[in-house]
Amino acid sequence: MINNEQTTQKKNRKPALVVKNASKSFGGVKAIDDVSLTIDSGRSRVMIGPNGAGKSTLFNLITGEIPLDEGRVFIYGEDVTKKAVQRRSELGLSRTYQISNLFHELTVKENMYLALQGKGWELPNFFSFFIPWFKNEKRTSRVKEVAESVALENKLDTLVSNLSHGEQRQLELGIALAPDPDIILFDEPMAGLSPSERVFMKKLIKRLATEKIILAIEHDMDFALSLTNDVTVLHQGATIADGTPDEIKQNEDVRKIYKIQNTE
Amino acid sequence: MNQISKWIIYTIVALFLLAVPFIMSEFFTTMMVRVLYFSLMAVAFAFLASQIGLVSLAIPAFLGLSGYTIAILETREIMFFPYSAMAAIVVVLFVSAVFGIFANRSKGIYFIMLTLILGQIIWAVARQWASVTNGVNGLIGISTPDAMQFNVFGANVGFYYVILFTFVLIVWAVLALTRSSFGMKLKGIRESESRMIMLGYRVSRLKWVAFVISSLVAGIAGVFFVYFVGVMHPSAIDLDSSAMVLIAGIFGGVYSIIGAVLGMSIVQTLEVVLNAYTQRYLIIIGIMFLLVVIYAPKGLMGLIYKNKYMKSLYDKWYKGRKDS
């Protein structure tokens, strides 16, 4: 318990996520060029930028799914640049994928059960090898909680491959939320959703933004700018603007990029 | 069908299996033993294939490793049962643990190739390291230990009961694994490795454990194989054997362990039965295989699960109560 309190204190003092001078090239193309980013505890940030700006690549660098060429990543002050994805997950980092990355031949319940690994939901034990997974009461009750939070409580026994696209996006979010993370990276959570599904998703993310630290990639400008006061604009792998929604709207470079995008 | 009739069927099957040496011919009992140790290989194969989606061609190699260890130790009179069998299992665990470290970094076709290479290395060593393995002539004269040769009602059928008991125990343990939390994690890896990593799972460690478990089962099959046949020969672990395990797996259904056992039983039985009529029995098996792949891509078990009652039985066993 003492240990827990100490970590909580530590978490409150340090910035949640720091990216320092990150760079990444694929072949000759510089996907990310000297990007720095700081997210303080209790604040969220939205990242916008045209297609191919390197937003998703930056996410992969933060989670560690792609190694950095240069630069460093800190989570709550711990240098995780060389650490495995699993360690970053343990520190409370979670993400959603732009293209749903789910366990397709398993049911919703099983998907969420797997997502609960997070922090200490189960102690490793030889005998647990022979106990059916659904007899783990602690986890199965939490599965219901998470399912309700993403409005999938009636689909628990449905195979993921039989869910609609919108439901799969909800599950995508549910899996990211299940381990009770501190920092969530949203990679276009509303891609391909119908208007009614968007309403639900917007509400959910807005509520989450008050509880968790969110870094979101979002193309819906109005929604993105209503979510938080910290906005980063990425273009061709570099940060071209950083500030409040108003500042971003006034920024000449940003206007230029989006105008060009619109006329094309 | 209700609970009672289900138990009646189970009892009939159990009684039949127990009574085989007395009600069936010696030929049939021998064939059953053969089916049982080959089925253990099928279990080892299907465990990896169905849970993590890894197709291993090295299953017979681990049978060979344990078989050769026993054969070498016993023909040179270094060790005898049960120590030779223990040594064989230790060798299998060690080799699979070391090889698993490399193999679990790969997946899909690369994993198949790596296990193919391992299988071929062990086969080549068995063939060419003549001073130890006696090369293509193989090692002969390994006798069945007394512990496996006891009499039942005056008939010398102990071996059948030992292998039947071990087989049931192993299948039970493997099935229990597949529906444990561990098995669920393996299925997660099968569906999306990247997501599992992002959720914080030590994916390569899980894959490694599964690989060692699978190899252990194949190694146990090797113990029975060498004591039953009494000969250890390179042809037992060549590419044909790997292909046979693969074919049996697809025949019965790659996503089911019971299916793989079923597939192996059919392939082995067909081989023995058809062999009595024609030397071209492989053509018949080949045609049947073709039909299965075209008309039942999920194998025989896929056909069985199309039956609503069988499906509900499986769901109940695997997922517990519907509302849990």
Coordinates of C-alpha atoms in Angstrom, one line a residue:
Chain A
M1 CA 0.0 0.0 0.0
I2 CA 2.8 2.4 0.9
N3 CA 4.3 1.6 -2.4
N4 CA 1.1 2.5 -4.1
E5 CA 0.8 5.8 -2.4
Q6 CA 4.4 6.6 -3.4
T7 CA 3.7 5.9 -7.0
T8 CA 0.5 8.0 -7.0
Q9 CA 2.5 10.9 -5.5
K10 CA 5.2 10.4 -8.1
K11 CA 2.6 10.3 -10.9
N12 CA 1.1 13.6 -9.7
R13 CA 4.3 15.5 -9.8
K14 CA 5.8 14.3 -13.1
P15 CA 4.3 15.0 -16.6
A16 CA 2.4 12.0 -17.8
L17 CA 4.0 11.6 -21.1
V18 CA 7.0 13.3 -22.6
V19 CA 8.4 12.8 -26.2
K20 CA 11.7 14.5 -26.7
N21 CA 13.1 15.2 -30.2
A22 CA 11.7 12.0 -31.7
S23 CA 12.8 11.1 -35.2
K24 CA 12.0 8.1 -37.4
S25 CA 12.7 7.3 -41.0
F26 CA 11.4 4.5 -43.2
G27 CA 13.9 4.0 -45.9
G28 CA 14.7 7.5 -47.2
V29 CA 11.4 9.0 -46.0
K30 CA 11.4 10.9 -42.7
A31 CA 8.1 10.0 -41.1
I32 CA 8.7 11.8 -37.9
D33 CA 11.2 14.7 -37.8
D34 CA 12.3 16.0 -34.4
V35 CA 8.9 16.0 -32.7
S36 CA 8.6 17.0 -29.0
L37 CA 5.5 16.7 -27.0
T38 CA 4.6 17.1 -23.3
I39 CA 1.4 16.0 -21.7
D40 CA 1.0 17.1 -18.1
S41 CA -1.0 15.0 -15.6
G42 CA -4.7 15.7 -15.8
R43 CA -4.6 17.3 -19.2
S44 CA -5.5 16.0 -22.6
R45 CA -4.2 16.8 -26.0
V46 CA -5.6 16.5 -29.5
M47 CA -3.4 15.9 -32.5
I48 CA -4.6 17.0 -36.0
G49 CA -2.9 17.0 -39.3
P50 CA -3.5 15.9 -42.9
N51 CA -3.2 12.2 -44.0
G52 CA 0.4 11.0 -44.0
A53 CA 1.5 13.6 -41.4
G54 CA 2.9 10.9 -39.2
K55 CA 0.3 10.9 -36.5
S56 CA -0.1 7.1 -36.3
T57 CA 3.6 6.6 -36.6
L58 CA 4.1 8.9 -33.6
F59 CA 1.6 6.7 -31.7
N60 CA 3.6 3.6 -32.6
L61 CA 6.8 5.3 -31.4
I62 CA 5.1 6.3 -28.1
T63 CA 3.8 2.7 -27.4
G64 CA 7.1 1.2 -28.6
E65 CA 5.6 -0.9 -31.3
I66 CA 8.1 0.8 -33.7
P67 CA 11.5 1.6 -32.2
L68 CA 12.7 5.2 -32.3
D69 CA 15.7 6.3 -34.5
E70 CA 16.5 9.2 -32.3
G71 CA 14.9 10.9 -29.3
R72 CA 13.5 9.7 -26.0
V73 CA 10.1 8.8 -24.5
F74 CA 9.2 9.2 -20.8
I75 CA 6.1 8.0 -19.0
Y76 CA 5.7 9.5 -15.6
G77 CA 9.3 10.4 -15.6
E78 CA 10.5 6.9 -16.4
D79 CA 12.7 6.7 -19.5
V80 CA 11.0 4.0 -21.6
T81 CA 12.9 4.7 -24.8
K82 CA 14.5 1.3 -24.7
K83 CA 11.8 -0.5 -22.8
A84 CA 9.4 -3.1 -24.2
V85 CA 5.8 -2.3 -25.1
Q86 CA 4.7 -4.4 -22.1
R87 CA 6.5 -2.1 -19.6
R88 CA 4.8 0.9 -21.1
S89 CA 1.5 -0.8 -20.7
E90 CA 2.3 -1.6 -17.1
L91 CA 3.0 2.1 -16.5
G92 CA -0.6 2.8 -17.5
L93 CA -0.4 3.4 -21.3
S94 CA -3.1 2.1 -23.5
R95 CA -4.2 2.7 -27.1
T96 CA -6.8 2.2 -29.7
Y97 CA -6.0 1.4 -33.3
Q98 CA -7.2 3.2 -36.4
I99 CA -8.1 -0.1 -38.0
S100 CA -9.7 -2.2 -35.2
N101 CA -7.2 -4.6 -33.8
L102 CA -9.5 -7.2 -32.1
F103 CA -9.5 -10.9 -31.4
H104 CA -11.9 -11.8 -34.3
E105 CA -12.7 -15.4 -33.7
L106 CA -13.4 -14.8 -30.0
T107 CA -16.5 -13.4 -28.3
V108 CA -16.9 -10.0 -26.9
K109 CA -16.6 -11.4 -23.4
E110 CA -13.4 -13.2 -24.2
N111 CA -12.0 -10.1 -25.8
M112 CA -12.6 -8.1 -22.7
Y113 CA -11.4 -10.9 -20.5
L114 CA -8.1 -10.8 -22.3
A115 CA -7.9 -7.1 -22.0
L116 CA -8.0 -7.2 -18.2
Q117 CA -4.4 -8.4 -17.9
G118 CA -3.5 -4.8 -17.1
K119 CA -2.4 -4.4 -13.5
G120 CA -2.5 -7.4 -11.2
W121 CA -5.9 -8.9 -12.1
E122 CA -4.4 -12.3 -11.7
L123 CA -1.4 -13.8 -9.9
P124 CA 0.6 -16.4 -11.9
N125 CA -0.2 -19.8 -10.4
F126 CA 0.5 -23.3 -11.6
F127 CA -3.0 -24.5 -10.7
S128 CA -4.6 -21.7 -12.7
F129 CA -3.5 -23.7 -15.7
F130 CA -6.3 -26.1 -15.0
I131 CA -9.1 -23.8 -13.9
P132 CA -11.5 -22.8 -16.7
W133 CA -11.1 -19.1 -17.5
F134 CA -14.8 -18.3 -17.0
K135 CA -14.6 -19.3 -13.3
N136 CA -12.4 -16.3 -12.5
E137 CA -15.2 -14.3 -10.8
K138 CA -13.1 -11.2 -10.2
R139 CA -12.4 -10.8 -13.9
T140 CA -15.8 -11.8 -15.3
S141 CA -17.6 -9.3 -13.1
R142 CA -15.2 -6.6 -14.3
V143 CA -15.9 -7.7 -17.9
K144 CA -19.6 -6.7 -17.4
E145 CA -18.6 -3.3 -16.0
V146 CA -16.5 -2.5 -19.1
A147 CA -19.1 -3.9 -21.5
E148 CA -21.7 -1.5 -20.0
S149 CA -19.4 1.5 -20.3
V150 CA -19.1 0.9 -24.0
A151 CA -22.7 -0.2 -24.4
L152 CA -21.9 -3.8 -25.4
E153 CA -23.5 -5.5 -22.5
N154 CA -26.1 -7.3 -24.7
K155 CA -23.4 -8.6 -27.1
L156 CA -21.2 -10.4 -24.6
D157 CA -21.6 -13.8 -26.3
T158 CA -21.4 -12.6 -29.9
L159 CA -18.3 -13.4 -32.0
V160 CA -16.4 -10.2 -32.9
S161 CA -16.5 -11.1 -36.6
N162 CA -20.3 -10.9 -36.3
L163 CA -20.3 -7.4 -34.9
S164 CA -21.1 -4.4 -37.0
H165 CA -18.3 -1.9 -37.7
G166 CA -19.6 0.5 -35.1
E167 CA -19.8 -2.2 -32.4
Q168 CA -16.3 -3.2 -33.3
R169 CA -15.1 0.4 -32.7
Q170 CA -16.9 0.4 -29.4
L171 CA -15.1 -2.9 -28.5
E172 CA -11.8 -1.4 -29.6
L173 CA -12.4 1.3 -27.1
G174 CA -13.5 -1.2 -24.4
I175 CA -10.3 -3.2 -24.8
A176 CA -8.3 0.0 -24.4
L177 CA -10.3 0.9 -21.3
A178 CA -10.4 -2.5 -19.6
P179 CA -7.0 -2.4 -17.9
D180 CA -8.0 0.9 -16.3
P181 CA -5.1 2.9 -17.9
D182 CA -4.0 6.4 -17.0
I183 CA -3.0 7.5 -20.5
I184 CA -5.1 6.5 -23.5
L185 CA -4.0 7.2 -27.1
F186 CA -7.0 7.4 -29.4
D187 CA -6.2 6.8 -33.1
E188 CA -9.2 8.2 -35.0
P189 CA -11.8 6.6 -32.7
M190 CA -14.7 7.7 -34.9
A191 CA -13.4 6.5 -38.3
G192 CA -16.2 5.1 -40.4
L193 CA -19.0 5.6 -37.8
S194 CA -22.5 6.5 -38.6
P195 CA -23.8 9.9 -37.3
S196 CA -25.7 8.2 -34.5
E197 CA -22.7 6.1 -33.5
R198 CA -20.6 9.3 -33.5
V199 CA -22.9 10.9 -31.0
F200 CA -22.4 8.0 -28.6
M201 CA -18.7 7.9 -29.1
K202 CA -18.3 11.6 -28.6
K203 CA -20.1 11.5 -25.4
L204 CA -18.0 8.6 -24.2
I205 CA -14.7 10.2 -25.1
K206 CA -15.7 13.5 -23.6
R207 CA -16.5 11.8 -20.3
L208 CA -13.2 9.9 -20.4
A209 CA -11.3 13.2 -21.0
T210 CA -12.4 14.3 -17.5
E211 CA -11.1 11.1 -15.9
K212 CA -8.1 10.1 -17.9
I213 CA -5.2 11.6 -19.8
I214 CA -6.1 11.4 -23.5
L215 CA -4.0 12.0 -26.6
A216 CA -6.3 11.8 -29.6
I217 CA -5.9 11.9 -33.3
E218 CA -9.1 13.2 -34.7
H219 CA -10.2 14.7 -38.1
D220 CA -13.5 16.1 -36.8
M221 CA -12.1 19.6 -36.1
D222 CA -15.1 20.8 -34.2
F223 CA -15.1 17.8 -31.9
A224 CA -11.4 17.8 -31.5
L225 CA -11.2 21.4 -30.6
S226 CA -14.1 21.1 -28.1
L227 CA -12.4 18.2 -26.3
T228 CA -9.4 20.0 -24.9
N229 CA -7.4 23.3 -24.9
D230 CA -4.1 21.7 -26.1
V231 CA -3.8 21.1 -29.8
T232 CA -0.8 20.0 -31.8
V233 CA -0.8 20.2 -35.5
L234 CA 1.5 17.7 -37.4
H235 CA 2.5 18.1 -41.0
Q236 CA 5.0 16.0 -42.9
G237 CA 6.3 14.6 -39.7
A238 CA 7.0 17.8 -38.0
T239 CA 5.1 19.9 -35.4
I240 CA 4.0 23.1 -37.2
A241 CA 1.7 24.5 -34.5
D242 CA 1.0 24.0 -30.8
G243 CA -1.5 25.9 -28.7
T244 CA -5.1 26.5 -27.9
P245 CA -7.9 26.0 -30.4
D246 CA -8.1 29.7 -31.1
E247 CA -4.4 30.1 -31.7
I248 CA -4.6 27.1 -34.1
K249 CA -7.5 28.6 -36.0
Q250 CA -5.5 31.8 -36.4
N251 CA -2.3 30.1 -37.4
E252 CA -1.3 30.9 -41.0
D253 CA 0.5 27.7 -41.6
V254 CA -2.4 25.6 -40.4
R255 CA -4.8 27.6 -42.6
K256 CA -2.6 27.1 -45.6
I257 CA -2.4 23.3 -45.1
Y258 CA -6.1 22.8 -44.6
K259 CA -7.0 25.1 -47.5
I260 CA -4.8 23.2 -49.8
Q261 CA -6.3 20.0 -48.6
N262 CA -9.8 21.3 -49.2
T263 CA -9.3 22.4 -52.8
E264 CA -7.8 19.1 -53.7
Chain B
M1 CA -30.6 -36.0 -25.5
N2 CA -30.4 -35.5 -21.8
Q3 CA -27.8 -35.8 -19.0
I4 CA -28.5 -39.5 -18.4
S5 CA -28.2 -40.6 -22.0
K6 CA -25.0 -38.6 -22.3
W7 CA -23.5 -40.5 -19.4
I8 CA -24.7 -43.8 -20.9
I9 CA -22.8 -43.1 -24.1
Y10 CA -19.7 -42.1 -22.2
T11 CA -19.9 -45.3 -20.2
I12 CA -20.3 -47.4 -23.3
V13 CA -17.3 -45.8 -24.9
A14 CA -15.2 -46.2 -21.8
L15 CA -16.2 -49.9 -21.3
F16 CA -15.5 -50.6 -25.0
L17 CA -12.0 -49.1 -24.7
L18 CA -11.3 -51.0 -21.6
A19 CA -12.6 -54.3 -23.1
V20 CA -10.8 -54.0 -26.4
P21 CA -8.1 -56.6 -25.6
F22 CA -10.7 -59.2 -24.7
I23 CA -13.5 -58.6 -27.2
M24 CA -11.4 -57.7 -30.2
S25 CA -8.6 -59.6 -32.0
E26 CA -4.9 -59.1 -31.1
F27 CA -4.5 -57.4 -34.5
F28 CA -7.0 -54.8 -33.5
T29 CA -5.5 -54.3 -30.1
T30 CA -2.1 -53.8 -31.7
M31 CA -3.6 -51.3 -34.1
M32 CA -5.2 -49.5 -31.2
V33 CA -1.9 -49.0 -29.5
R34 CA -0.5 -47.7 -32.7
V35 CA -3.4 -45.3 -33.1
L36 CA -2.9 -44.1 -29.5
Y37 CA 0.7 -43.1 -29.7
F38 CA 0.3 -41.5 -33.1
S39 CA -2.7 -39.7 -31.6
L40 CA -0.5 -38.3 -28.9
M41 CA 1.5 -36.7 -31.7
A42 CA -1.7 -35.4 -33.2
V43 CA -2.6 -33.8 -29.8
A44 CA 0.8 -32.2 -29.7
F45 CA 0.3 -30.8 -33.2
A46 CA -3.3 -29.7 -32.7
F47 CA -2.5 -28.0 -29.4
L48 CA -0.1 -25.5 -31.1
A49 CA -2.2 -25.3 -34.3
S50 CA -5.6 -24.7 -32.6
Q51 CA -4.5 -22.5 -29.7
I52 CA -1.7 -20.2 -31.1
G53 CA -2.2 -21.0 -34.8
L54 CA 1.3 -22.3 -35.2
V55 CA 1.9 -25.2 -37.5
S56 CA 4.8 -27.3 -36.3
L57 CA 6.5 -29.8 -38.5
A58 CA 8.9 -30.8 -35.7
I59 CA 6.4 -33.0 -33.8
P60 CA 7.9 -36.3 -35.0
A61 CA 11.3 -34.9 -34.3
F62 CA 10.5 -34.8 -30.6
L63 CA 9.1 -38.3 -30.8
G64 CA 12.4 -39.3 -32.3
L65 CA 14.5 -37.4 -29.7
S66 CA 12.9 -39.3 -26.9
G67 CA 12.8 -42.6 -28.8
Y68 CA 16.5 -42.4 -29.7
T69 CA 17.5 -41.3 -26.2
I70 CA 15.9 -44.5 -24.8
A71 CA 17.2 -46.7 -27.6
I72 CA 20.8 -45.4 -27.2
L73 CA 20.8 -45.6 -23.4
E74 CA 19.3 -49.1 -23.3
T75 CA 21.1 -50.8 -26.2
R76 CA 24.4 -49.6 -24.7
E77 CA 23.2 -50.7 -21.2
I78 CA 23.8 -47.3 -19.7
M79 CA 20.3 -46.8 -18.2
F80 CA 17.1 -48.7 -18.1
F81 CA 13.4 -48.0 -17.5
P82 CA 12.3 -45.8 -15.7
Y83 CA 15.5 -43.8 -15.7
S84 CA 16.0 -44.0 -19.5
A85 CA 12.4 -42.7 -20.0
M86 CA 13.1 -39.9 -17.6
A87 CA 16.3 -39.1 -19.4
A88 CA 14.4 -39.0 -22.7
I89 CA 11.8 -36.5 -21.3
V90 CA 14.7 -34.3 -20.0
V91 CA 16.3 -34.3 -23.4
V92 CA 13.1 -33.4 -25.1
L93 CA 12.4 -30.6 -22.6
F94 CA 15.9 -29.3 -23.0
V95 CA 15.9 -29.3 -26.8
S96 CA 12.4 -27.8 -27.0
A97 CA 13.3 -25.1 -24.5
V98 CA 16.4 -24.1 -26.4
F99 CA 14.8 -24.3 -29.8
G100 CA 11.6 -22.6 -28.5
I101 CA 13.6 -19.5 -27.8
F102 CA 14.4 -19.1 -31.5
A103 CA 11.2 -20.5 -32.9
N104 CA 8.8 -18.3 -30.9
R105 CA 10.2 -15.2 -32.5
S106 CA 8.7 -16.3 -35.8
K107 CA 5.2 -17.0 -36.9
G108 CA 3.2 -18.2 -39.9
I109 CA 5.3 -19.7 -42.7
Y110 CA 8.5 -18.8 -41.0
F111 CA 7.6 -20.9 -38.0
I112 CA 6.7 -23.8 -40.3
M113 CA 10.1 -23.5 -42.0
L114 CA 12.0 -23.3 -38.7
T115 CA 10.3 -26.4 -37.4
L116 CA 10.9 -28.1 -40.7
I117 CA 14.6 -27.4 -40.4
L118 CA 14.7 -28.7 -36.8
G119 CA 12.9 -31.8 -37.9
Q120 CA 15.3 -32.4 -40.8
I121 CA 18.4 -31.7 -38.6
I122 CA 17.3 -34.4 -36.1
W123 CA 16.5 -36.8 -38.9
A124 CA 19.8 -36.2 -40.5
V125 CA 21.7 -36.7 -37.2
A126 CA 19.8 -39.9 -36.7
R127 CA 20.7 -41.1 -40.2
Q128 CA 24.3 -40.1 -40.3
W129 CA 25.8 -40.2 -36.9
A130 CA 26.2 -43.9 -37.3
S131 CA 28.5 -44.5 -34.4
V132 CA 25.8 -43.5 -32.0
T133 CA 22.5 -44.0 -33.8
N134 CA 23.6 -46.9 -36.0
G135 CA 22.6 -44.8 -39.1
V136 CA 20.0 -46.2 -41.6
N137 CA 20.0 -49.6 -39.9
G138 CA 18.5 -48.1 -36.8
L139 CA 18.8 -49.4 -33.3
I140 CA 17.1 -52.7 -32.6
G141 CA 16.3 -54.8 -29.6
I142 CA 14.7 -52.4 -27.1
S143 CA 12.5 -54.5 -24.9
T144 CA 9.3 -53.4 -23.3
P145 CA 9.9 -52.8 -19.6
D146 CA 8.3 -55.2 -17.2
A147 CA 6.3 -52.4 -15.7
M148 CA 4.3 -52.1 -19.0
Q149 CA 3.9 -55.8 -19.5
F150 CA 1.7 -57.0 -16.6
N151 CA -1.0 -59.5 -17.2
V152 CA -4.7 -58.7 -17.0
F153 CA -7.0 -61.8 -16.5
G154 CA -4.2 -64.0 -17.8
A155 CA -3.7 -62.0 -21.0
N156 CA -0.5 -60.0 -21.6
V157 CA -2.2 -56.7 -22.5
G158 CA -0.6 -54.4 -19.8
F159 CA 0.9 -52.2 -22.5
Y160 CA -2.5 -51.3 -24.0
Y161 CA -3.8 -50.2 -20.6
V162 CA -0.7 -48.2 -19.7
I163 CA -0.9 -46.2 -23.0
L164 CA -4.7 -45.9 -22.8
F165 CA -4.5 -44.5 -19.3
T166 CA -1.6 -42.1 -20.2
F167 CA -3.5 -41.0 -23.3
V168 CA -6.7 -40.2 -21.5
L169 CA -4.7 -38.3 -18.8
I170 CA -2.8 -36.2 -21.4
V171 CA -5.9 -35.4 -23.5
W172 CA -7.7 -34.4 -20.3
A173 CA -4.8 -32.1 -19.2
V174 CA -4.4 -30.5 -22.6
L175 CA -8.2 -29.9 -23.0
A176 CA -8.2 -28.4 -19.5
L177 CA -5.3 -26.1 -20.6
T178 CA -7.2 -25.0 -23.7
R179 CA -10.1 -23.6 -21.6
S180 CA -7.9 -22.2 -18.8
S181 CA -6.8 -18.6 -18.6
F182 CA -3.6 -19.7 -20.2
G183 CA -5.4 -21.2 -23.1
M184 CA -7.4 -18.0 -23.6
K185 CA -4.1 -16.0 -23.7
L186 CA -2.8 -18.4 -26.4
K187 CA -6.0 -17.8 -28.5
G188 CA -5.4 -14.1 -28.0
I189 CA -2.0 -14.5 -29.6
R190 CA -3.5 -16.5 -32.4
E191 CA -6.0 -13.7 -33.2
S192 CA -3.8 -10.6 -32.7
E193 CA -0.2 -10.8 -31.4
S194 CA 0.3 -7.0 -31.6
R195 CA -2.8 -6.3 -29.4
M196 CA -1.7 -8.9 -26.9
I197 CA 1.7 -7.1 -26.6
M198 CA 0.0 -3.8 -26.3
L199 CA -2.1 -5.2 -23.4
G200 CA 1.1 -6.1 -21.6
Y201 CA 1.3 -9.8 -22.2
R202 CA 4.7 -11.5 -22.4
V203 CA 3.8 -13.0 -25.7
S204 CA 7.0 -14.8 -26.5
R205 CA 7.1 -16.3 -23.0
L206 CA 3.6 -17.7 -23.5
K207 CA 4.5 -19.1 -26.9
W208 CA 7.6 -20.7 -25.5
V209 CA 5.6 -22.4 -22.7
A210 CA 3.1 -23.7 -25.2
F211 CA 5.9 -25.0 -27.5
V212 CA 7.5 -26.9 -24.7
I213 CA 4.2 -28.4 -23.6
S214 CA 3.5 -29.5 -27.2
S215 CA 7.0 -31.0 -27.4
L216 CA 6.6 -32.8 -24.1
V217 CA 3.5 -34.5 -25.4
A218 CA 5.3 -35.6 -28.5
G219 CA 8.2 -36.8 -26.3
I220 CA 5.8 -39.0 -24.2
A221 CA 4.5 -40.5 -27.5
G222 CA 8.1 -41.3 -28.3
V223 CA 8.5 -43.3 -25.1
F224 CA 5.6 -45.5 -26.0
F225 CA 6.6 -45.7 -29.6
V226 CA 10.1 -47.1 -28.9
Y227 CA 9.0 -49.5 -26.2
F228 CA 6.2 -50.8 -28.4
V229 CA 8.0 -51.2 -31.7
G230 CA 11.3 -52.1 -30.1
V231 CA 13.2 -50.5 -33.0
M232 CA 14.3 -46.9 -33.5
H233 CA 14.8 -46.1 -37.2
P234 CA 15.4 -42.7 -39.0
S235 CA 12.3 -43.4 -41.2
A236 CA 10.1 -43.0 -38.1
I237 CA 11.0 -39.3 -38.0
D238 CA 11.4 -38.3 -41.6
L239 CA 9.4 -35.8 -43.6
D240 CA 6.7 -38.3 -44.3
S241 CA 5.9 -38.5 -40.6
S242 CA 5.7 -34.7 -40.3
A243 CA 3.3 -34.7 -43.3
M244 CA 1.3 -37.6 -41.8
V245 CA 0.7 -35.6 -38.6
L246 CA -0.2 -32.5 -40.7
I247 CA -2.6 -34.5 -42.8
A248 CA -4.3 -36.1 -39.8
G249 CA -4.6 -32.7 -38.2
I250 CA -6.3 -31.2 -41.3
F251 CA -8.4 -34.3 -41.7
G252 CA -9.9 -34.0 -38.3
G253 CA -10.0 -30.2 -38.1
V254 CA -7.1 -28.0 -37.3
Y255 CA -9.0 -26.0 -34.7
S256 CA -9.8 -29.0 -32.6
I257 CA -7.7 -31.3 -30.5
I258 CA -10.4 -34.0 -30.4
G259 CA -10.6 -33.6 -34.1
A260 CA -6.9 -34.2 -34.6
V261 CA -7.2 -37.4 -32.6
L262 CA -10.1 -38.5 -34.7
G263 CA -8.2 -37.6 -37.9
M264 CA -5.2 -39.5 -36.8
S265 CA -7.3 -42.5 -35.8
I266 CA -8.9 -42.6 -39.2
V267 CA -5.7 -42.1 -41.2
Q268 CA -3.9 -44.8 -39.2
T269 CA -6.7 -47.3 -39.3
L270 CA -7.2 -46.7 -43.1
E271 CA -3.5 -47.2 -43.6
V272 CA -3.5 -50.6 -41.8
V273 CA -6.8 -51.8 -43.3
L274 CA -6.2 -50.7 -46.9
N275 CA -2.7 -52.0 -46.8
A276 CA -4.2 -55.5 -46.6
Y277 CA -5.9 -55.0 -50.0
T278 CA -3.7 -52.8 -52.0
Q279 CA -0.3 -51.2 -52.0
R280 CA -1.7 -48.1 -53.4
Y281 CA -3.6 -47.2 -50.2
L282 CA -2.0 -43.7 -50.2
I283 CA -4.0 -42.8 -53.3
I284 CA -7.2 -43.6 -51.5
I285 CA -6.2 -41.6 -48.4
G286 CA -5.1 -38.8 -50.8
I287 CA -8.5 -38.7 -52.5
M288 CA -10.3 -38.7 -49.1
F289 CA -8.1 -35.9 -48.0
L290 CA -8.9 -33.9 -51.1
L291 CA -12.7 -34.4 -50.4
V292 CA -12.3 -33.2 -46.9
V293 CA -10.4 -30.1 -47.8
I294 CA -13.0 -29.2 -50.5
Y295 CA -16.2 -30.1 -48.7
A296 CA -15.3 -29.7 -45.1
P297 CA -12.5 -27.2 -44.8
K298 CA -12.8 -27.3 -41.0
G299 CA -12.3 -31.0 -41.0
L300 CA -14.5 -33.7 -39.6
M301 CA -14.9 -31.8 -36.4
G302 CA -16.3 -28.9 -38.3
L303 CA -18.9 -31.3 -39.7
I304 CA -19.7 -32.5 -36.2
Y305 CA -20.1 -28.9 -34.8
K306 CA -22.6 -28.2 -37.6
N307 CA -24.9 -30.3 -35.5
K308 CA -26.6 -27.9 -33.1
Y309 CA -26.6 -30.3 -30.2
M310 CA -22.9 -31.0 -30.5
K311 CA -22.2 -27.3 -30.8
S312 CA -24.2 -26.6 -27.6
L313 CA -22.3 -29.3 -25.7
Y314 CA -19.0 -27.7 -26.8
D315 CA -20.2 -24.2 -25.9
K316 CA -21.3 -25.3 -22.5
W317 CA -18.1 -27.1 -21.8
Y318 CA -15.9 -24.3 -23.1
K319 CA -17.8 -21.2 -22.0
G320 CA -19.6 -22.3 -18.9
R321 CA -23.2 -21.1 -18.4
K322 CA -24.5 -18.8 -21.0
D323 CA -25.2 -16.0 -18.6
S324 CA -22.0 -16.3 -16.6

